[in-house]
JSON list of C-alpha atoms in Angstrom, two decimals:
[
{"chain": "A", "resi": 859, "resn": "MET", "atom": "CA", "xyz": [-59.63, -94.27, 185.40]},
{"chain": "A", "resi": 860, "resn": "THR", "atom": "CA", "xyz": [-58.19, -97.69, 184.70]},
{"chain": "A", "resi": 861, "resn": "ILE", "atom": "CA", "xyz": [-58.57, -99.55, 181.42]},
{"chain": "A", "resi": 862, "resn": "ILE", "atom": "CA", "xyz": [-61.09, -101.83, 183.10]},
{"chain": "A", "resi": 863, "resn": "ASN", "atom": "CA", "xyz": [-63.26, -98.90, 184.18]},
{"chain": "A", "resi": 864, "resn": "ILE", "atom": "CA", "xyz": [-63.09, -97.32, 180.70]},
{"chain": "A", "resi": 865, "resn": "THR", "atom": "CA", "xyz": [-64.16, -100.69, 179.18]},
{"chain": "A", "resi": 866, "resn": "LYS", "atom": "CA", "xyz": [-66.90, -100.97, 181.72]},
{"chain": "A", "resi": 867, "resn": "TRP", "atom": "CA", "xyz": [-68.36, -97.73, 180.42]},
{"chain": "A", "resi": 868, "resn": "ALA", "atom": "CA", "xyz": [-67.25, -97.94, 176.66]},
{"chain": "A", "resi": 869, "resn": "ALA", "atom": "CA", "xyz": [-68.96, -101.14, 175.88]},
{"chain": "A", "resi": 870, "resn": "PRO", "atom": "CA", "xyz": [-72.63, -100.35, 176.94]},
{"chain": "A", "resi": 871, "resn": "PHE", "atom": "CA", "xyz": [-72.00, -96.72, 175.50]},
{"chain": "A", "resi": 872, "resn": "LEU", "atom": "CA", "xyz": [-71.13, -98.15, 172.09]},
{"chain": "A", "resi": 873, "resn": "ALA", "atom": "CA", "xyz": [-73.92, -100.77, 172.21]},
{"chain": "A", "resi": 874, "resn": "LEU", "atom": "CA", "xyz": [-76.40, -98.06, 173.07]},
{"chain": "A", "resi": 875, "resn": "ASN", "atom": "CA", "xyz": [-75.17, -95.73, 170.33]},
{"chain": "A", "resi": 876, "resn": "LEU", "atom": "CA", "xyz": [-75.38, -98.58, 167.78]},
{"chain": "A", "resi": 877, "resn": "PHE", "atom": "CA", "xyz": [-78.93, -99.36, 168.93]},
{"chain": "A", "resi": 878, "resn": "VAL", "atom": "CA", "xyz": [-79.90, -95.77, 168.48]},
{"chain": "A", "resi": 879, "resn": "PHE", "atom": "CA", "xyz": [-78.39, -95.55, 165.02]},
{"chain": "A", "resi": 880, "resn": "SER", "atom": "CA", "xyz": [-80.25, -98.68, 164.10]},
{"chain": "A", "resi": 881, "resn": "ILE", "atom": "CA", "xyz": [-83.62, -97.12, 165.35]},
{"chain": "A", "resi": 882, "resn": "TYR", "atom": "CA", "xyz": [-82.96, -94.04, 163.27]},
{"chain": "A", "resi": 883, "resn": "PHE", "atom": "CA", "xyz": [-82.27, -96.16, 160.31]},
{"chain": "A", "resi": 884, "resn": "LEU", "atom": "CA", "xyz": [-85.54, -98.03, 160.85]},
{"chain": "A", "resi": 885, "resn": "ASP", "atom": "CA", "xyz": [-87.34, -94.86, 161.02]},
{"chain": "A", "resi": 886, "resn": "LYS", "atom": "CA", "xyz": [-85.84, -93.45, 157.82]},
{"chain": "A", "resi": 887, "resn": "GLN", "atom": "CA", "xyz": [-86.69, -96.69, 156.09]},
{"chain": "A", "resi": 888, "resn": "ALA", "atom": "CA", "xyz": [-90.33, -96.48, 157.32]},
{"chain": "A", "resi": 889, "resn": "ALA", "atom": "CA", "xyz": [-90.36, -92.83, 156.10]},
{"chain": "A", "resi": 890, "resn": "ARG", "atom": "CA", "xyz": [-89.21, -93.97, 152.59]},
{"chain": "A", "resi": 891, "resn": "ASP", "atom": "CA", "xyz": [-91.81, -96.74, 152.48]},
{"chain": "A", "resi": 892, "resn": "GLY", "atom": "CA", "xyz": [-94.71, -94.76, 153.87]},
{"chain": "A", "resi": 893, "resn": "ARG", "atom": "CA", "xyz": [-95.08, -97.04, 156.92]},
{"chain": "A", "resi": 894, "resn": "TRP", "atom": "CA", "xyz": [-95.69, -96.36, 160.61]},
{"chain": "A", "resi": 895, "resn": "ARG", "atom": "CA", "xyz": [-92.91, -94.07, 162.03]},
{"chain": "A", "resi": 896, "resn": "ILE", "atom": "CA", "xyz": [-91.23, -93.88, 165.29]},
{"chain": "A", "resi": 897, "resn": "SER", "atom": "CA", "xyz": [-92.21, -90.72, 167.25]},
{"chain": "A", "resi": 898, "resn": "GLU", "atom": "CA", "xyz": [-89.90, -87.82, 167.46]},
{"chain": "A", "resi": 899, "resn": "ARG", "atom": "CA", "xyz": [-90.32, -88.00, 171.19]},
{"chain": "A", "resi": 900, "resn": "THR", "atom": "CA", "xyz": [-88.90, -91.50, 171.37]},
{"chain": "A", "resi": 901, "resn": "LEU", "atom": "CA", "xyz": [-86.00, -90.68, 168.99]},
{"chain": "A", "resi": 902, "resn": "LEU", "atom": "CA", "xyz": [-85.00, -87.69, 171.20]},
{"chain": "A", "resi": 903, "resn": "THR", "atom": "CA", "xyz": [-85.38, -89.64, 174.43]},
{"chain": "A", "resi": 904, "resn": "LEU", "atom": "CA", "xyz": [-83.13, -92.35, 173.05]},
{"chain": "A", "resi": 905, "resn": "ALA", "atom": "CA", "xyz": [-80.51, -89.58, 172.33]},
{"chain": "A", "resi": 906, "resn": "LEU", "atom": "CA", "xyz": [-80.93, -88.15, 175.76]},
{"chain": "A", "resi": 907, "resn": "ILE", "atom": "CA", "xyz": [-80.40, -91.37, 177.63]},
{"chain": "A", "resi": 908, "resn": "GLY", "atom": "CA", "xyz": [-76.99, -91.53, 176.08]},
{"chain": "A", "resi": 909, "resn": "GLY", "atom": "CA", "xyz": [-77.36, -92.23, 172.35]},
{"chain": "A", "resi": 910, "resn": "SER", "atom": "CA", "xyz": [-76.75, -88.73, 171.10]},
{"chain": "A", "resi": 911, "resn": "LEU", "atom": "CA", "xyz": [-73.53, -89.69, 169.07]},
{"chain": "A", "resi": 912, "resn": "GLY", "atom": "CA", "xyz": [-75.47, -92.52, 167.31]},
{"chain": "A", "resi": 913, "resn": "ALA", "atom": "CA", "xyz": [-78.43, -90.16, 166.71]},
{"chain": "A", "resi": 914, "resn": "VAL", "atom": "CA", "xyz": [-76.29, -87.41, 165.15]},
{"chain": "A", "resi": 915, "resn": "ALA", "atom": "CA", "xyz": [-74.31, -89.91, 163.23]},
{"chain": "A", "resi": 916, "resn": "ALA", "atom": "CA", "xyz": [-77.51, -91.42, 161.76]},
{"chain": "A", "resi": 917, "resn": "GLN", "atom": "CA", "xyz": [-78.92, -87.94, 161.20]},
{"chain": "A", "resi": 918, "resn": "GLN", "atom": "CA", "xyz": [-75.94, -86.83, 159.12]},
{"chain": "A", "resi": 919, "resn": "LEU", "atom": "CA", "xyz": [-75.15, -90.27, 157.32]},
{"chain": "A", "resi": 920, "resn": "LEU", "atom": "CA", "xyz": [-78.77, -91.19, 156.66]},
{"chain": "A", "resi": 921, "resn": "ARG", "atom": "CA", "xyz": [-79.81, -87.52, 155.94]},
{"chain": "A", "resi": 922, "resn": "HIS", "atom": "CA", "xyz": [-82.61, -88.14, 158.40]},
{"chain": "A", "resi": 923, "resn": "LYS", "atom": "CA", "xyz": [-84.59, -85.11, 159.93]},
{"chain": "A", "resi": 924, "resn": "THR", "atom": "CA", "xyz": [-81.81, -82.75, 158.97]},
{"chain": "A", "resi": 925, "resn": "ARG", "atom": "CA", "xyz": [-84.24, -79.95, 158.20]},
{"chain": "A", "resi": 926, "resn": "LYS", "atom": "CA", "xyz": [-86.82, -80.68, 160.83]},
{"chain": "A", "resi": 927, "resn": "GLU", "atom": "CA", "xyz": [-87.18, -78.10, 163.64]},
{"chain": "A", "resi": 928, "resn": "PRO", "atom": "CA", "xyz": [-87.33, -78.11, 166.49]},
{"chain": "A", "resi": 929, "resn": "PHE", "atom": "CA", "xyz": [-86.06, -81.67, 166.39]},
{"chain": "A", "resi": 930, "resn": "ARG", "atom": "CA", "xyz": [-82.68, -80.57, 165.00]},
{"chain": "A", "resi": 931, "resn": "SER", "atom": "CA", "xyz": [-82.12, -78.05, 167.66]},
{"chain": "A", "resi": 932, "resn": "ILE", "atom": "CA", "xyz": [-83.21, -80.25, 170.49]},
{"chain": "A", "resi": 933, "resn": "LEU", "atom": "CA", "xyz": [-80.87, -82.93, 169.36]},
{"chain": "A", "resi": 934, "resn": "ALA", "atom": "CA", "xyz": [-77.90, -80.55, 169.11]},
{"chain": "A", "resi": 935, "resn": "ALA", "atom": "CA", "xyz": [-78.70, -79.27, 172.59]},
{"chain": "A", "resi": 936, "resn": "ILE", "atom": "CA", "xyz": [-78.52, -83.02, 173.85]},
{"chain": "A", "resi": 937, "resn": "LEU", "atom": "CA", "xyz": [-75.27, -83.41, 172.13]},
{"chain": "A", "resi": 938, "resn": "ILE", "atom": "CA", "xyz": [-73.92, -80.28, 173.84]},
{"chain": "A", "resi": 939, "resn": "LEU", "atom": "CA", "xyz": [-75.18, -81.51, 177.11]},
{"chain": "A", "resi": 940, "resn": "HIS", "atom": "CA", "xyz": [-73.37, -84.78, 176.68]},
{"chain": "A", "resi": 941, "resn": "GLY", "atom": "CA", "xyz": [-70.26, -83.11, 175.64]},
{"chain": "A", "resi": 942, "resn": "ALA", "atom": "CA", "xyz": [-70.27, -80.82, 178.80]},
{"chain": "A", "resi": 943, "resn": "LEU", "atom": "CA", "xyz": [-70.87, -83.91, 180.92]},
{"chain": "A", "resi": 944, "resn": "ALA", "atom": "CA", "xyz": [-67.87, -85.68, 179.22]},
{"chain": "A", "resi": 945, "resn": "ALA", "atom": "CA", "xyz": [-65.74, -82.59, 179.74]},
{"chain": "A", "resi": 946, "resn": "VAL", "atom": "CA", "xyz": [-66.62, -82.44, 183.50]},
{"chain": "A", "resi": 947, "resn": "LEU", "atom": "CA", "xyz": [-65.79, -86.21, 183.89]},
{"chain": "A", "resi": 948, "resn": "ILE", "atom": "CA", "xyz": [-62.43, -85.60, 182.09]},
{"chain": "A", "resi": 949, "resn": "PHE", "atom": "CA", "xyz": [-61.16, -82.21, 183.41]},
{"chain": "A", "resi": 950, "resn": "ALA", "atom": "CA", "xyz": [-62.83, -82.05, 186.91]},
{"chain": "A", "resi": 951, "resn": "PRO", "atom": "CA", "xyz": [-61.86, -85.25, 188.66]},
{"chain": "A", "resi": 952, "resn": "GLY", "atom": "CA", "xyz": [-63.41, -84.16, 191.95]},
{"chain": "A", "resi": 953, "resn": "TRP", "atom": "CA", "xyz": [-66.94, -84.38, 190.28]},
{"chain": "A", "resi": 954, "resn": "ARG", "atom": "CA", "xyz": [-66.41, -88.05, 189.29]},
{"chain": "A", "resi": 955, "resn": "ILE", "atom": "CA", "xyz": [-67.19, -89.17, 192.86]},
{"chain": "A", "resi": 956, "resn": "PHE", "atom": "CA", "xyz": [-70.72, -87.64, 192.56]},
{"chain": "A", "resi": 957, "resn": "LEU", "atom": "CA", "xyz": [-71.31, -88.71, 188.98]},
{"chain": "A", "resi": 958, "resn": "LEU", "atom": "CA", "xyz": [-69.78, -92.11, 188.73]},
{"chain": "A", "resi": 959, "resn": "GLN", "atom": "CA", "xyz": [-70.90, -93.74, 191.96]},
{"chain": "A", "resi": 960, "resn": "ASP", "atom": "CA", "xyz": [-71.59, -97.41, 191.82]},
{"chain": "A", "resi": 961, "resn": "PHE", "atom": "CA", "xyz": [-75.26, -98.09, 192.04]}
]
């Protein structure tokens, strides 16, 4: 992968994860203030579509939903899935053709 291709993927990935972190932050603030909350399904969906690092960072830094099961286990599974996908992209170049086709 060239620097341009890495940037093409890194910038949206970073933006998505910052967005997910901010959503978790808003939910934590709502929990503290007793306001309307963001559903766990929405939080996990945001993690699944690519924001798992932002979600886990928010969970740890904000101490948000660290003891809530099955939320915690599902988020960990999503992070493992994303790690496996990243490993395939890095270490199995033949699969890149199938996974990174231009839409």
